[in-house]
Coordinates of C-alpha atoms in Angstrom, one line a residue:
X1 CA -25.0 9.1 -12.0
X2 CA -24.3 7.7 -8.4
X3 CA -20.9 8.0 -6.9
X4 CA -18.6 5.3 -5.8
X5 CA -16.1 6.6 -3.2
X6 CA -12.6 5.2 -2.7
X7 CA -10.7 6.0 0.4
X8 CA -7.3 5.2 1.8
X9 CA -5.2 5.7 -1.3
X10 CA -2.7 8.2 -2.8
X11 CA -0.9 8.6 -6.0
X12 CA 2.8 8.8 -5.2
X13 CA 3.1 5.2 -3.9
X14 CA 3.0 2.7 -6.7
X15 CA 1.6 0.0 -4.4
X16 CA -1.4 2.2 -3.6
X17 CA -1.6 3.2 -7.3
X18 CA -1.7 -0.5 -8.2
X19 CA -4.6 -1.0 -5.8
X20 CA -6.5 2.0 -7.3
X21 CA -6.1 0.6 -10.8
X22 CA -7.2 -2.9 -9.7
X23 CA -10.3 -1.8 -7.9
X24 CA -11.4 0.9 -10.4
X25 CA -11.0 -1.6 -13.2
X26 CA -13.3 -4.1 -11.5
X27 CA -15.8 -1.4 -10.5
X28 CA -16.1 0.0 -14.0
X29 CA -16.8 -3.5 -15.3
X30 CA -19.5 -4.2 -12.6
X31 CA -20.9 -0.6 -12.3
X32 CA -20.3 1.1 -15.7
X33 CA -22.8 3.9 -15.0
X34 CA -21.3 5.0 -11.7
X35 CA -19.0 8.0 -11.1
X36 CA -15.8 7.0 -9.3
X37 CA -14.1 9.5 -7.0
X38 CA -11.1 9.3 -4.7
X39 CA -11.1 10.9 -1.3
X40 CA -7.6 11.5 -0.1
X41 CA -6.0 12.9 3.0
X42 CA -3.1 14.7 1.3
X43 CA -2.6 17.3 -1.5
X44 CA -1.2 15.9 -4.7
X45 CA 0.9 17.4 -7.4
X46 CA -1.1 19.1 -10.1
X47 CA 0.4 16.9 -12.7
X48 CA -0.7 13.8 -10.8
X49 CA -4.2 15.2 -10.5
X50 CA -4.4 16.0 -14.2
X51 CA -3.3 12.5 -15.2
X52 CA -5.6 10.7 -12.8
X53 CA -8.6 9.4 -14.8
X54 CA -11.1 9.9 -11.9
X55 CA -12.2 12.8 -9.7
X56 CA -9.9 13.4 -6.8
X57 CA -11.0 15.3 -3.7
X58 CA -8.8 16.2 -0.7
X59 CA -10.6 15.8 2.6
X60 CA -8.9 16.7 5.9
X61 CA -9.6 15.3 9.3
X62 CA -11.4 18.6 10.2
X63 CA -13.4 18.5 7.0
X64 CA -14.7 15.1 8.1
X65 CA -15.5 16.3 11.6
X66 CA -17.4 19.3 10.2
X67 CA -19.3 17.1 7.7
X68 CA -20.2 14.5 10.4
X69 CA -21.4 17.0 13.0
X70 CA -22.9 19.6 10.7
X71 CA -20.5 22.3 11.8
X72 CA -20.1 24.1 8.4
X73 CA -21.3 27.6 9.7
X74 CA -18.7 27.5 12.5
X75 CA -16.0 26.2 10.2
X76 CA -16.9 28.9 7.7
X77 CA -16.6 31.6 10.3
X78 CA -13.2 30.3 11.5
X79 CA -11.8 30.2 7.9
X80 CA -12.9 33.7 7.2
X81 CA -11.3 35.0 10.3
X82 CA -8.0 33.0 10.1
X83 CA -7.5 32.5 6.4
X84 CA -9.6 35.3 4.9
X85 CA -11.5 32.9 2.6
X86 CA -14.7 30.9 2.4
X87 CA -14.9 27.1 2.5
X88 CA -18.7 26.9 2.1
X89 CA -18.6 25.8 -1.5
X90 CA -16.0 23.2 -0.8
X91 CA -18.0 21.7 2.1
X92 CA -21.1 21.6 0.0
X93 CA -19.2 19.7 -2.6
X94 CA -17.9 17.2 -0.1
X95 CA -21.4 16.7 1.3
X96 CA -22.8 16.2 -2.1
X97 CA -20.1 13.5 -2.8
X98 CA -21.6 11.5 0.1
X99 CA -25.2 12.3 -0.6
X100 CA -24.9 11.1 -4.2
X101 CA -22.8 8.0 -3.3
X102 CA -24.1 4.5 -2.8
X103 CA -20.8 2.6 -2.2
X104 CA -17.5 3.3 -0.4
X105 CA -14.4 1.1 -0.6
X106 CA -11.4 1.6 1.6
X107 CA -8.2 0.3 0.0
X108 CA -5.6 1.3 2.6
X109 CA -2.8 -1.1 2.6
X110 CA -2.3 -0.2 6.2
X111 CA -4.2 2.7 7.7
X112 CA -5.9 1.7 11.0
X113 CA -3.5 1.1 13.9
X114 CA -2.1 2.7 17.0
X115 CA 1.1 3.1 14.9
X116 CA -0.6 6.1 13.3
X117 CA -1.6 9.4 15.0
X118 CA -5.0 9.7 16.6
X119 CA -5.9 12.2 13.8
X120 CA -5.0 9.7 11.1
X121 CA -7.0 6.9 12.8
X122 CA -9.9 9.4 13.3
X123 CA -9.9 10.2 9.5
X124 CA -10.1 6.5 8.7
X125 CA -13.0 5.9 11.2
X126 CA -14.8 9.1 10.2
X127 CA -15.0 7.8 6.6
X128 CA -17.0 4.8 7.9
X129 CA -19.2 7.0 10.2
X130 CA -19.9 9.3 7.3
X131 CA -20.8 6.4 5.1
X132 CA -23.2 5.3 7.8
X133 CA -24.6 8.8 8.3
X134 CA -25.4 9.1 4.5
X135 CA -26.5 5.5 4.1
X136 CA -23.6 4.6 1.8
X137 CA -22.7 0.9 1.7
X138 CA -19.1 0.3 2.7
X139 CA -16.4 -2.4 2.4
X140 CA -12.8 -2.6 3.7
X141 CA -10.8 -4.3 1.1
X142 CA -7.8 -6.6 2.0
X143 CA -5.4 -4.7 4.2
X144 CA -3.5 -4.9 7.5
X145 CA -5.0 -3.9 10.8
X146 CA -3.7 -3.1 14.3
X147 CA -2.4 -3.3 16.8
X148 CA -4.8 -1.2 18.9
X149 CA -3.0 -0.6 22.2
X150 CA -3.7 2.8 23.8
X151 CA -3.0 4.7 27.0
X152 CA -5.5 4.4 29.9
X153 CA -7.0 7.8 29.2
X154 CA -7.4 7.2 25.4
X155 CA -8.4 3.5 25.5
X156 CA -12.1 3.9 26.4
X157 CA -12.8 6.4 23.7
X158 CA -10.8 4.7 21.0
X159 CA -12.3 1.3 21.8
X160 CA -15.8 2.8 21.6
X161 CA -15.2 4.5 18.3
X162 CA -13.5 1.5 16.8
X163 CA -16.5 -0.8 17.7
X164 CA -19.0 1.8 16.4
X165 CA -17.3 2.5 13.1
X166 CA -16.1 -1.1 12.3
X167 CA -19.6 -2.5 12.9
X168 CA -20.9 -0.7 9.8
X169 CA -19.1 -2.1 6.7
X170 CA -20.8 -5.0 5.0
X171 CA -17.5 -6.6 4.1
X172 CA -14.2 -6.5 5.9
X173 CA -11.1 -8.4 4.6
X174 CA -8.0 -8.9 6.7
X175 CA -4.8 -9.6 4.8
X176 CA -2.8 -11.4 7.5
X177 CA -3.8 -13.7 10.4
X178 CA -2.3 -11.2 12.8
X179 CA -4.6 -8.5 11.3
X180 CA -7.6 -10.8 11.5
X181 CA -7.0 -11.2 15.2
X182 CA -6.6 -7.5 15.8
X183 CA -9.8 -6.4 13.9
X184 CA -11.9 -9.3 15.2
X185 CA -11.6 -7.8 18.7
X186 CA -13.7 -4.9 17.6
X187 CA -15.8 -6.7 14.9
X188 CA -16.4 -10.3 16.2
X189 CA -18.2 -11.5 13.1
X190 CA -18.0 -11.1 9.4
X191 CA -14.3 -10.6 9.0
X192 CA -12.9 -12.5 6.0
X193 CA -9.2 -13.6 5.6
X194 CA -8.0 -12.6 2.2
X195 CA -4.9 -12.3 0.1
X196 CA -3.8 -8.9 -1.3
X197 CA -6.3 -7.7 -4.0
X198 CA -3.5 -6.9 -6.5
X199 CA -2.2 -10.4 -6.2
X200 CA -5.6 -12.1 -6.6
X201 CA -6.6 -9.8 -9.4
X202 CA -7.3 -11.5 -12.8
X203 CA -4.6 -13.9 -13.7
X204 CA -1.5 -12.2 -15.2
X205 CA -1.5 -12.2 -19.0
X206 CA 0.6 -15.0 -20.5
X207 CA 4.0 -13.5 -21.2
X208 CA 6.4 -14.8 -23.8
X209 CA 9.3 -16.7 -22.3
X210 CA 12.3 -14.4 -21.9
X211 CA 15.9 -14.8 -21.0
X212 CA 16.1 -13.6 -17.4
X213 CA 19.3 -11.6 -17.4
X214 CA 19.3 -9.2 -14.5
X215 CA 18.7 -8.6 -10.8
X216 CA 16.8 -5.7 -9.4
X217 CA 17.0 -4.0 -6.0
X218 CA 13.9 -2.3 -4.6
X219 CA 14.7 -0.4 -1.3
X220 CA 12.2 1.2 1.0
X221 CA 12.8 4.4 2.9
X222 CA 10.9 3.0 5.8
X223 CA 13.8 0.6 6.5
X224 CA 15.4 3.7 8.1
X225 CA 12.9 3.5 10.9
X226 CA 14.5 0.2 12.0
X227 CA 18.2 0.6 11.1
X228 CA 20.5 3.6 10.5
X229 CA 20.8 5.0 7.0
X230 CA 24.5 4.0 7.0
X231 CA 23.6 0.4 7.9
X232 CA 20.8 0.1 5.3
X233 CA 23.0 1.6 2.6
X234 CA 25.8 -0.8 3.6
X235 CA 23.5 -3.8 3.2
X236 CA 22.5 -2.9 -0.3
X237 CA 26.1 -2.0 -1.2
X238 CA 27.3 -5.4 -0.1
X239 CA 24.5 -7.0 -2.2
X240 CA 25.6 -5.0 -5.2
X241 CA 29.2 -6.2 -4.6
X242 CA 28.1 -9.8 -4.5
X243 CA 26.1 -9.5 -7.7
X244 CA 28.9 -7.7 -9.5
X245 CA 31.3 -10.5 -8.6
X246 CA 28.9 -12.8 -10.5
X247 CA 28.9 -10.4 -13.5
X248 CA 25.2 -9.7 -13.1
X249 CA 23.3 -6.8 -14.6
X250 CA 21.9 -4.8 -11.8
X251 CA 19.2 -2.1 -11.6
X252 CA 17.8 0.0 -8.7
X253 CA 14.0 0.4 -8.8
X254 CA 12.0 2.8 -6.7
X255 CA 8.3 1.7 -6.2
X256 CA 7.5 4.9 -4.4
X257 CA 8.8 8.4 -5.0
X258 CA 10.1 8.7 -1.5
X259 CA 12.5 5.9 -2.1
X260 CA 14.3 7.6 -5.0
X261 CA 16.7 9.5 -2.8
X262 CA 17.7 6.3 -1.0
X263 CA 18.4 4.6 -4.3
X264 CA 20.7 7.4 -5.3
X265 CA 22.5 7.4 -2.0
X266 CA 23.2 3.7 -2.4
X267 CA 24.8 4.4 -5.7
X268 CA 26.8 7.2 -4.2
X269 CA 28.2 4.9 -1.6
X270 CA 29.9 2.7 -4.1
X271 CA 33.7 3.2 -4.0
X272 CA 34.1 3.3 -7.8
X273 CA 32.0 5.9 -9.6
X274 CA 32.2 3.9 -12.8
X275 CA 30.3 1.1 -11.1
X276 CA 27.5 3.5 -10.1
X277 CA 27.2 4.8 -13.7
X278 CA 26.5 1.3 -14.9
X279 CA 23.5 0.8 -12.6
X280 CA 20.3 2.6 -13.7
X281 CA 17.8 4.0 -11.2
X282 CA 14.3 3.3 -12.7
X283 CA 10.8 4.3 -11.5
X284 CA 8.4 1.4 -11.5
X285 CA 4.7 2.3 -12.2
X286 CA 1.6 0.1 -11.6
X287 CA 1.3 -0.2 -15.4
X288 CA 4.9 -1.3 -16.1
X289 CA 5.8 -3.2 -12.9
X290 CA 5.2 -6.7 -14.1
X291 CA 6.8 -6.1 -17.5
X292 CA 9.8 -4.5 -15.7
X293 CA 10.2 -7.5 -13.4
X294 CA 9.4 -10.3 -15.9
X295 CA 13.0 -10.4 -17.2
X296 CA 14.6 -10.5 -13.7
X297 CA 16.2 -13.6 -12.2
X298 CA 15.1 -12.3 -8.8
X299 CA 14.8 -9.1 -6.9
X300 CA 16.0 -7.9 -3.5
X301 CA 13.0 -5.9 -2.2
X302 CA 11.5 -4.1 0.7
X303 CA 8.4 -2.6 -1.0
X304 CA 5.5 -5.0 -0.4
X305 CA 3.7 -4.5 -3.8
X306 CA 7.0 -4.8 -5.7
X307 CA 7.1 -8.3 -4.3
X308 CA 3.4 -8.9 -5.3
X309 CA 4.3 -7.8 -8.9
X310 CA 7.4 -9.9 -8.9
X311 CA 5.4 -13.0 -7.8
X312 CA 2.8 -12.3 -10.4
X313 CA 5.7 -12.5 -12.9
X314 CA 7.0 -15.7 -11.3
X315 CA 10.1 -13.7 -10.1
X316 CA 11.5 -14.8 -6.7
X317 CA 12.5 -12.3 -4.1
X318 CA 14.9 -11.9 -1.2
X319 CA 12.7 -9.8 1.1
X320 CA 13.9 -7.4 3.8
X321 CA 10.9 -6.4 5.8
X322 CA 9.5 -5.7 9.2
X323 CA 5.8 -6.5 9.3
X324 CA 3.7 -9.7 9.3
X325 CA 2.5 -9.0 5.8
X326 CA 6.0 -9.8 4.4
X327 CA 6.3 -13.0 6.4
X328 CA 2.8 -14.4 5.6
X329 CA 3.1 -13.6 1.9
X330 CA 6.4 -15.5 1.6
X331 CA 5.0 -18.4 3.7
X332 CA 2.0 -18.7 1.3
X333 CA 4.4 -19.1 -1.7
X334 CA 6.8 -21.4 0.3
X335 CA 9.5 -18.7 0.1
X336 CA 9.9 -18.0 3.8
X337 CA 13.6 -19.0 3.7
X338 CA 14.2 -15.7 1.8
X339 CA 12.6 -13.5 4.4
X340 CA 14.8 -11.1 6.4
X341 CA 13.6 -9.2 9.4
X342 CA 15.2 -5.8 9.3
X343 CA 15.0 -5.4 13.1
X344 CA 17.3 -8.4 13.7
X345 CA 19.2 -8.4 10.4
X346 CA 22.6 -10.0 10.3
X347 CA 24.7 -9.0 7.4
X348 CA 26.4 -12.4 7.1
X349 CA 23.1 -14.3 7.1
X350 CA 21.7 -12.0 4.4
X351 CA 24.6 -12.8 2.2
X352 CA 24.1 -16.5 2.8
X353 CA 20.4 -16.3 1.8
X354 CA 21.3 -14.3 -1.2
X355 CA 23.8 -16.9 -2.3
X356 CA 21.1 -19.6 -1.9
X357 CA 18.6 -17.7 -4.0
X358 CA 21.3 -16.9 -6.6
X359 CA 21.9 -20.6 -7.2
X360 CA 18.2 -21.7 -6.9
X361 CA 16.3 -18.9 -8.6
X362 CA 15.1 -21.0 -11.5
X363 CA 13.6 -23.6 -9.2
X364 CA 12.0 -20.9 -7.0
X365 CA 10.5 -19.2 -10.1
X366 CA 8.9 -22.5 -11.2
X367 CA 7.5 -23.1 -7.7
X368 CA 6.0 -19.6 -7.6
X369 CA 4.4 -20.0 -11.0
X370 CA 2.9 -23.3 -9.9
X371 CA 1.5 -21.8 -6.7
X372 CA 0.2 -18.7 -8.5
X373 CA -2.0 -21.0 -10.6
X374 CA -3.8 -22.2 -7.4
X375 CA -4.8 -18.7 -6.2
X376 CA -8.5 -18.3 -5.6
X377 CA -10.2 -15.0 -6.5
X378 CA -12.6 -13.5 -4.0
X379 CA -15.5 -11.2 -4.7
X380 CA -14.6 -8.0 -2.8
X381 CA -17.2 -5.8 -4.3
X382 CA -20.7 -5.0 -2.9

């Protein structure tokens, strides 16, 4: 049974999890006799591994280097000296994964850019070089790319390896126009603009009409890279205050486990503890996301795939983001008036946008539903 390798994903982020379920579902339909395995950069909790329905293998940057340059004997010696154990069997398993594979799909939402460490970028590019080495067909599914700005000393090497690795995949899909421009500098032909693969997955199942009775807040810990924790918490606390003044039911959702602490700190910031006790903190999974968001009037969100799931449920969103992917997604749905750039956020303006959405959410929901029906599906698979 040949392997299909999936790279660029992990299990603790629900957006990544949604992409895994979307891609594996389509792969099983098209290639029912293939074995699907996920190659990941990080160790996962044992419980996650047990619950994951496909094989999961952790592959470090150094594992990739060893595999590509056939350095297993040297690697084995170093492991025995420094860690008193053998890695020969593990390396044989990794090599076998590529030898028995005929397809590789990268589903990184965002994994190739100078915003990441050289090691992280190296791991991404080595996946493609290993695919080429072992004659495994490859595709980069819709994702963000770039920028690719490097120091004078690093630039020649990085540009060389980018061109070499990115020339190999048969299909490359860029999710935003900005990403398209970045990746085309190193792959001048055969880059296809595409919407997010979760968004363009099979049309959402028809849901019964429900009374939309609540508003959900979906923070993102990465906001703290652009504003202080105190400021971010204050923004969400003010939003909660506004919604409470309208007698709205409110919930805090975390779409990634790393956001749970921020949700709890937002609640702790509320002056009245009785208020905090009335606001639940709920984990959203890839399986229940659309069901969880279907009964919401709108959401205030910073997690990209929470917005994707909301739109698939015709639920509008006030979006606090920082990257082009947020802006272009909202522009596609004619929702750009509800986009807030965290790097230049003005509290007063946010409250004004919130007030507009609060009064127009029904019209915006209808507009999103209408636009959703026009989405074209693309064939991402090889």
